Coordinates of C-alpha atoms and ligand atoms in Angstrom, one line a residue:
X1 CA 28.1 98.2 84.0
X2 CA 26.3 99.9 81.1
X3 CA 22.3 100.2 81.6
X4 CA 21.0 96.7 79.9
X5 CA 17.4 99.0 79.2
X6 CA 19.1 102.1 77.6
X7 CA 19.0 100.1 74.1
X8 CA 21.9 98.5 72.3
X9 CA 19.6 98.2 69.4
X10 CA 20.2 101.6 67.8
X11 CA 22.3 99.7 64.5
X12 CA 19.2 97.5 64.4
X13 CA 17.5 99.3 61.3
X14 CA 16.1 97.5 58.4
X15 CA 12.3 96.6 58.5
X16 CA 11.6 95.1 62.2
X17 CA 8.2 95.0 62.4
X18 CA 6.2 97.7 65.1
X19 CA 5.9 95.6 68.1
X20 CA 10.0 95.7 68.3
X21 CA 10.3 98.2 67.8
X22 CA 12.0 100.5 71.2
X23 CA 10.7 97.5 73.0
X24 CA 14.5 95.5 72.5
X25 CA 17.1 96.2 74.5
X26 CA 19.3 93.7 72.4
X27 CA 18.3 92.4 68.8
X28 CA 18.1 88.7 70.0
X29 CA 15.1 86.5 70.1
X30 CA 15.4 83.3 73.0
X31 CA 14.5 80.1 71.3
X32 CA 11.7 78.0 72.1
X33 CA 13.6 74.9 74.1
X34 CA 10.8 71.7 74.7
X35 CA 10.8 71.0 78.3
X36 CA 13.2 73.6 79.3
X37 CA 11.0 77.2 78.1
X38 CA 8.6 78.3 80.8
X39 CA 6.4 81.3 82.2
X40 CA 9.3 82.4 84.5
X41 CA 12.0 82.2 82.1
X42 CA 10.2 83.6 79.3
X43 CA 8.8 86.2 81.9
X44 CA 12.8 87.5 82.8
X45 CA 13.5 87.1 79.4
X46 CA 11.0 89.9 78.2
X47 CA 12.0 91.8 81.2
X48 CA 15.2 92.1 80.3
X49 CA 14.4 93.2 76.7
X50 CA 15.0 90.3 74.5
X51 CA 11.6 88.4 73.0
X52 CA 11.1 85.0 75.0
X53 CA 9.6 82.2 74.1
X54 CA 8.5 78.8 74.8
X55 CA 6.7 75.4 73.6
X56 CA 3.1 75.5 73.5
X57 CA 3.3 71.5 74.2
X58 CA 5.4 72.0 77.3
X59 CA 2.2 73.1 79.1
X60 CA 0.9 70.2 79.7
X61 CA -2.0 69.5 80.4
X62 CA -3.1 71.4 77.5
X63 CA -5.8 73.4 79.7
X64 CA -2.3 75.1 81.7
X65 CA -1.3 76.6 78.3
X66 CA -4.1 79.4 79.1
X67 CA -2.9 80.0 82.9
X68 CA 1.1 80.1 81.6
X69 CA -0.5 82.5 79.1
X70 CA -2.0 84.7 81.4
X71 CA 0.7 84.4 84.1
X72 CA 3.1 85.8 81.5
X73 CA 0.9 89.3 80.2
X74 CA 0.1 89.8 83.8
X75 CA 4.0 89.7 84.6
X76 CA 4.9 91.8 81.8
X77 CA 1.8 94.5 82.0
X78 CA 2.9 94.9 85.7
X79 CA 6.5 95.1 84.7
X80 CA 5.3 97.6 81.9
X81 CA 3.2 99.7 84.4
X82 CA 6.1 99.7 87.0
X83 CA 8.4 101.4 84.7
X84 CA 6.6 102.7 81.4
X85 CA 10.4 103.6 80.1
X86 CA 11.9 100.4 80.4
X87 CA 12.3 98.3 77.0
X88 CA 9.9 94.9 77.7
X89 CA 10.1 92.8 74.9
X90 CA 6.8 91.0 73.7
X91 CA 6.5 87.4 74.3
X92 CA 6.0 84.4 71.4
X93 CA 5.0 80.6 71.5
X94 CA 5.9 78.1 69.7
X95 CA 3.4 75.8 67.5
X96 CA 5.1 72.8 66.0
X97 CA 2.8 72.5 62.8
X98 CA 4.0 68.4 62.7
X99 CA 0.5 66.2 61.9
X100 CA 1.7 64.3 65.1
X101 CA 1.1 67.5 67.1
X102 CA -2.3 66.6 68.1
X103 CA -2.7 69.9 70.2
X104 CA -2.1 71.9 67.0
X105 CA -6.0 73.5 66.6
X106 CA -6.2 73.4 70.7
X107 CA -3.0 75.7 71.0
X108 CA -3.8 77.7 68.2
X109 CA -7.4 78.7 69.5
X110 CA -6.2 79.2 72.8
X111 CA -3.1 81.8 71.3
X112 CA -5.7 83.2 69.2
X113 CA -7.9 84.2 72.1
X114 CA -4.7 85.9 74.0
X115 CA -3.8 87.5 71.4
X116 CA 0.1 86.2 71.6
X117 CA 2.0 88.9 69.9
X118 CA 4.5 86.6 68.2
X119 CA 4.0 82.9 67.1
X120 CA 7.1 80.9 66.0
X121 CA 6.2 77.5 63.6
X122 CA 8.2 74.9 63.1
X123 CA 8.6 71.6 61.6
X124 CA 5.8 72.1 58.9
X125 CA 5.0 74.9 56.6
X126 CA 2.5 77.2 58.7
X127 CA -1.0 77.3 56.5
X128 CA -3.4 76.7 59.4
X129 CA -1.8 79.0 61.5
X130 CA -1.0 82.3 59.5
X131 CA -4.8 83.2 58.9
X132 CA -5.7 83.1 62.9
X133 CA -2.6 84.9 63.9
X134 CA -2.9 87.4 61.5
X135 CA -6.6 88.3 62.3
X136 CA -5.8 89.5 65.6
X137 CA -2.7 91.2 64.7
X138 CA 0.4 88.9 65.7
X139 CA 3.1 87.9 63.6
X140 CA 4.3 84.4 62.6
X141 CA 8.0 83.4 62.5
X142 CA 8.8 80.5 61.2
X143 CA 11.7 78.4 61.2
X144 CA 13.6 76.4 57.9
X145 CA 16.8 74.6 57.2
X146 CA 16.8 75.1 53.8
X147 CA 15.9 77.9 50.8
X148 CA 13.4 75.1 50.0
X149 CA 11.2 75.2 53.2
X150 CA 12.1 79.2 53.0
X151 CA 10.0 79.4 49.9
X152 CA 7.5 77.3 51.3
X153 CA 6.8 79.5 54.5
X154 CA 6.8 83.0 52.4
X155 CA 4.2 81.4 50.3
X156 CA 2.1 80.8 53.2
X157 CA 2.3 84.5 54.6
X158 CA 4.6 84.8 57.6
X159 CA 5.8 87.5 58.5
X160 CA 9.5 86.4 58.9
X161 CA 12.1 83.8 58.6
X162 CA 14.2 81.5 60.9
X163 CA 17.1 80.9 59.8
X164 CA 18.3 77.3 61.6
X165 CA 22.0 77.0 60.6
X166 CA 24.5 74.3 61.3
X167 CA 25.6 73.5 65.0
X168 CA 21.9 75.2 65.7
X169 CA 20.4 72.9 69.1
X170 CA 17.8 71.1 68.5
X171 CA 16.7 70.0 65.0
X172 CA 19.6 71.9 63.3
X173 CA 20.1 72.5 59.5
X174 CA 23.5 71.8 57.4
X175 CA 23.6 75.3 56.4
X176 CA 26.3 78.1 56.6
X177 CA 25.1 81.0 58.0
X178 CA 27.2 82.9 55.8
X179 CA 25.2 81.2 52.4
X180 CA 21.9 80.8 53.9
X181 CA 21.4 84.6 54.8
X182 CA 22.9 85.8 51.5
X183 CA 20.5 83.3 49.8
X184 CA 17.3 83.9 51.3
X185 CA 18.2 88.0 51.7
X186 CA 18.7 87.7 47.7
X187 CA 14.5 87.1 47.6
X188 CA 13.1 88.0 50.9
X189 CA 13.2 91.4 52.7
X190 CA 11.1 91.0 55.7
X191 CA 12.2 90.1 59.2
X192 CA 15.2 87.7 59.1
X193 CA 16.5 85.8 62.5
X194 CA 19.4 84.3 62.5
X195 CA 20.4 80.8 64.4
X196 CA 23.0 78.5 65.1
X197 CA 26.0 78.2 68.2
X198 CA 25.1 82.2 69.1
X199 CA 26.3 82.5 72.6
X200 CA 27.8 85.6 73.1
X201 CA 27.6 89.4 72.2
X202 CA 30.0 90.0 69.0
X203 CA 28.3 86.8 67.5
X204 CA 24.8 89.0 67.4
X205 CA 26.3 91.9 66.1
X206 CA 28.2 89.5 62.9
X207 CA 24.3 88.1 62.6
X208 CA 23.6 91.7 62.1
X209 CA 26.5 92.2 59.9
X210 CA 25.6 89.0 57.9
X211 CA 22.0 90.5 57.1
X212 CA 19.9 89.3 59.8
X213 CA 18.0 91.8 62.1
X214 CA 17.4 89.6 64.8
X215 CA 19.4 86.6 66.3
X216 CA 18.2 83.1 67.5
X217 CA 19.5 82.4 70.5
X218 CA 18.3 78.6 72.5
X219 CA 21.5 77.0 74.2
X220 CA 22.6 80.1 75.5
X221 CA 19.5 79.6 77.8
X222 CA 19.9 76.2 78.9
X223 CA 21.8 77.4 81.9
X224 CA 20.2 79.9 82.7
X225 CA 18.5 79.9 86.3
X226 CA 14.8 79.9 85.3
X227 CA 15.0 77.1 82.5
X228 CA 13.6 73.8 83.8
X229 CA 16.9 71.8 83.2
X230 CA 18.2 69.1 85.3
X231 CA 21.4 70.4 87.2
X232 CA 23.4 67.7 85.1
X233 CA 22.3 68.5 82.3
X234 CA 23.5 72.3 82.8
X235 CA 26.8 71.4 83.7
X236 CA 27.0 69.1 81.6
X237 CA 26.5 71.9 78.9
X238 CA 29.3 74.0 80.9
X239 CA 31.7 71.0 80.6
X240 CA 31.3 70.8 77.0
X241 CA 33.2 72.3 74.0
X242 CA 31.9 71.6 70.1
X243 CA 33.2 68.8 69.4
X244 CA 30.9 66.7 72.0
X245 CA 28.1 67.8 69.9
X246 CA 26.4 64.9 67.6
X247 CA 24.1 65.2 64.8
X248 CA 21.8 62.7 64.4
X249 CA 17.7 61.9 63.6
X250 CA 18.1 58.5 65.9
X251 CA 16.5 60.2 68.6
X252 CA 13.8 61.5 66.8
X253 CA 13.5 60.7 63.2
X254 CA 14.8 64.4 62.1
X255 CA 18.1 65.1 62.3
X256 CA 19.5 67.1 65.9
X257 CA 22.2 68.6 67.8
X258 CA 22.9 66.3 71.1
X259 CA 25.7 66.5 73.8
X260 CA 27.8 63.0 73.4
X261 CA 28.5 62.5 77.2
X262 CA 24.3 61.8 77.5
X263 CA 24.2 59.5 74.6
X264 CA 27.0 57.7 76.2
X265 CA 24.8 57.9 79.8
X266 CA 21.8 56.3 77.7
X267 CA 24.4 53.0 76.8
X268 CA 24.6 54.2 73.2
X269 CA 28.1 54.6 71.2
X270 CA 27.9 58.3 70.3
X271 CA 30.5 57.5 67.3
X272 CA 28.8 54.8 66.4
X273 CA 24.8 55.4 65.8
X274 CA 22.4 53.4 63.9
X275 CA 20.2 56.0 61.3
X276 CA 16.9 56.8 63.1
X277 CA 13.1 56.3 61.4
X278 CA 11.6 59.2 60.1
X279 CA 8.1 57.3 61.7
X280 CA 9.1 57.5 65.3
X281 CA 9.4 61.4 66.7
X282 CA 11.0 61.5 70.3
X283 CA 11.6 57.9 70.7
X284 CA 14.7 55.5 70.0
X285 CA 14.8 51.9 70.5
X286 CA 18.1 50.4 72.7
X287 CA 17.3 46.8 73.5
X288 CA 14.4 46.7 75.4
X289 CA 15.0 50.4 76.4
X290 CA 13.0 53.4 75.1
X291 CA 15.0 56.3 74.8
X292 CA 13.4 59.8 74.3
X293 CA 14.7 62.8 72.8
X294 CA 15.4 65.4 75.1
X295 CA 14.3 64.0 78.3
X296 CA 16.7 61.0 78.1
X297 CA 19.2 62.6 75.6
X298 CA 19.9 66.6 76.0
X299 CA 20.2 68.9 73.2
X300 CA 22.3 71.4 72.5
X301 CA 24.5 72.9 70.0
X302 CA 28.0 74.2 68.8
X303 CA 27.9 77.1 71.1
X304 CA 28.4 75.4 74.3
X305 CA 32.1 76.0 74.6
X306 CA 31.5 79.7 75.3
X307 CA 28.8 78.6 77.3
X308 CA 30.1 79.9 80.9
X309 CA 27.9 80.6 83.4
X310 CA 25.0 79.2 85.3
X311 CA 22.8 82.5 86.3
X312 CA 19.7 84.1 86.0
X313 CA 18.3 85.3 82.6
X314 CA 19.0 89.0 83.0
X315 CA 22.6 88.6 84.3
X316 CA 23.1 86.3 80.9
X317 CA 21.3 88.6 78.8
X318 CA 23.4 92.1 80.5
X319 CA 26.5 90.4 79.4
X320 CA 25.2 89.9 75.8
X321 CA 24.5 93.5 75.6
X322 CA 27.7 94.3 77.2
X323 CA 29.6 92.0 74.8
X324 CA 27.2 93.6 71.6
X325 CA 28.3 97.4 72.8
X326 CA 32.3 96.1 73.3
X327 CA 32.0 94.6 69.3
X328 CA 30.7 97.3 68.3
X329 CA 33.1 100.0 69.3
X330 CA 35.6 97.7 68.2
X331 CA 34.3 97.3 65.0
X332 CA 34.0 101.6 64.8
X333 CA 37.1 101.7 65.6
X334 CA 38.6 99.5 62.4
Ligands
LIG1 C1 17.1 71.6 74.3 C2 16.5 72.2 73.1 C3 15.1 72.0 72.8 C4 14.6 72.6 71.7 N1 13.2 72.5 71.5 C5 12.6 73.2 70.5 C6 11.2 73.1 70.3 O1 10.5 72.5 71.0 N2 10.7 73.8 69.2 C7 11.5 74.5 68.3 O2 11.0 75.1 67.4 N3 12.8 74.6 68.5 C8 13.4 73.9 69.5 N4 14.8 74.0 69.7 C9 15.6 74.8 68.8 C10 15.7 76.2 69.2 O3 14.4 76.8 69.2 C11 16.7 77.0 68.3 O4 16.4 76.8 67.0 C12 18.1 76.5 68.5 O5 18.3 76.3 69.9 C13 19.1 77.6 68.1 O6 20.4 77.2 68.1 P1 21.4 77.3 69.4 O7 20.9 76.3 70.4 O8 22.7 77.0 68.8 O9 21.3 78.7 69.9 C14 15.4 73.4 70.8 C15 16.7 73.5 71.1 C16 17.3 73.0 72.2 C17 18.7 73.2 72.5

């Protein structure tokens, strides 16, 4: 097997900003995934060169997100000092700007004080959060499903854009990738991820082609041996091929990618949903039953059919690269 730390990003290029700069071994970015992200999976993540990320509301209380924080930069600056050649990709976390997210100004100070390189927004447009990030340095990502929200986020200052495109997990846009990155490339030219069913190697290189310099990848992780998924749920995501994906805002009021076979487990028709209420975030009614969004009903997205393997990050993440080199000679060789 090739070296996973001698770089595969080389046809990177365009305008990635310093800090990933010869710190990627693969231009991929691991998706924030509630519940499932984590110190140690974001921790094997960076390690093997890919930016990992994780939920600022999955460390819970809200006094553990300062001990994952510093669990993670000690891992990494020891991994660093270990090997000062090897390509350790910074870490981000994930603020969901929401007005439910009550934590919002708590996580912020607390990312603010540890400096976290990279902050990824989502669900709102980012106001509150680009001035604190920015005075220390870090960058904000945030994600959109729509030119619309795209516009929004540049005019509040971040630094780049997450693309969300259909058959994305999680709240997933309607969007072809092929439309939305020629749309927002035709007015933006900072940092663009890409998102949507990327599992493998070749499908990171085509974001590249398409005009993204980074891809988006979150249910590529959910098997992977560090994320905090229920062994069900991970084979359940093995079992599955596209078509067992449904999109619908029942479970949380915005619409999202979910596997059919737990809706079905949760005593719900999955081809036959009532519309959900834009008032009630995470929960849905059934009967007398609560059911919650990703703890009772798992998320994922188009991608799972070439989902293949349950192992740890860096085994998932060396195939990637292997699969990115094998595209690209192939596509040299056209
Ligand atoms: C189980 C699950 C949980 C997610 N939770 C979050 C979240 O808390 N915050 C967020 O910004 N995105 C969340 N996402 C979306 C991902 O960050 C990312 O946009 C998406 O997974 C990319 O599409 P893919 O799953 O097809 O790779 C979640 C996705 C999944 C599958």
């Amino acid at each position: 097997m090739t070296n996973p730390q001698q770089s595969a990003t080389t046809h990177a290029g365009g305008a990635l900003p310093g800090m990933l700069n010869d710190t990627l071994a693969l231009p991929a970015v691991a998706a924030p995934m509630f519940i499932l992200s984590g110190p140690e999976l974001v921790i094997a993540q960076c390690k093997a060169g890919v930016v990992g990320s994780f939920p600022a509301l999955n460390a819970r209380p809200e006094s553990e997100l300062a001990i994952w924080l510093t669990r993670i930069e000690d891992a990494l600056e020891q991994a660093r000092t270990e090997d000062p050649s090897a390509r350790i990709a910074p870490y981000a976390v994930n603020l969901i700007c929401h007005p439910s997210n009550e934590r919002l100004e708590h996580d912020l100070a607390i990312c603010a004080e540890h400096e976290v390189p990279i902050v990824i927004t989502s669900l709102s447009a980012p106001e509150r959060v680009v001035p604190s990030v920015h005075a220390y340095g870090g960058l904000v990502f945030h994600d959109v499903i729509s030119t619309r929200h795209a516009h929004k986020a540049i005019a509040a200052g971040v630094d780049g854009l997450i693309l969300v495109s259909a058959g994305a997990g999680g709240h997933a846009g309607t969007l072809s990738p092929f439309a939305f990155v020629s749309e927002v490339r035709s007015f933006f030219d900072g940092p663009i991820l890409l998102s949507g069913a990327i599992t493998q190697g070749r499908q990171i290189l085509a974001a590249r082609a398409l005009g993204a310099d980074l891809a988006y990848l979150g249910s590529f992780f959910i098997t992977a041996r560090e994320a905090n998924a229920a062994s069900d749920y991970q084979q359940m995501v093995l079992n599955a091929e596209a078509a067992d994906i449904v999109y619908t805002d029942l479970f949380s009021g915005v619409h999202a990618n979910y596997l059919a076979p737990s809706i079905r487990a949760a005593g719900l028709d999955p081809v036959d949903l009532p519309a959900g209420d834009k008032a009630q975030l995470r929960v849905a009614e059934h009967g007398t039953k609560q059911i919650k969004a990703w703890r009772d009903v798992w998320s994922a997205g188009h991608g799972v059919g070439t989902i293949i393997e349950t192992a740890p990050a860096n085994v998932l993440i060396e195939r990637l690269i292997d699969e990115y080199r094998q595209a690209l000679s192939e596509v040299r060789a056209l």
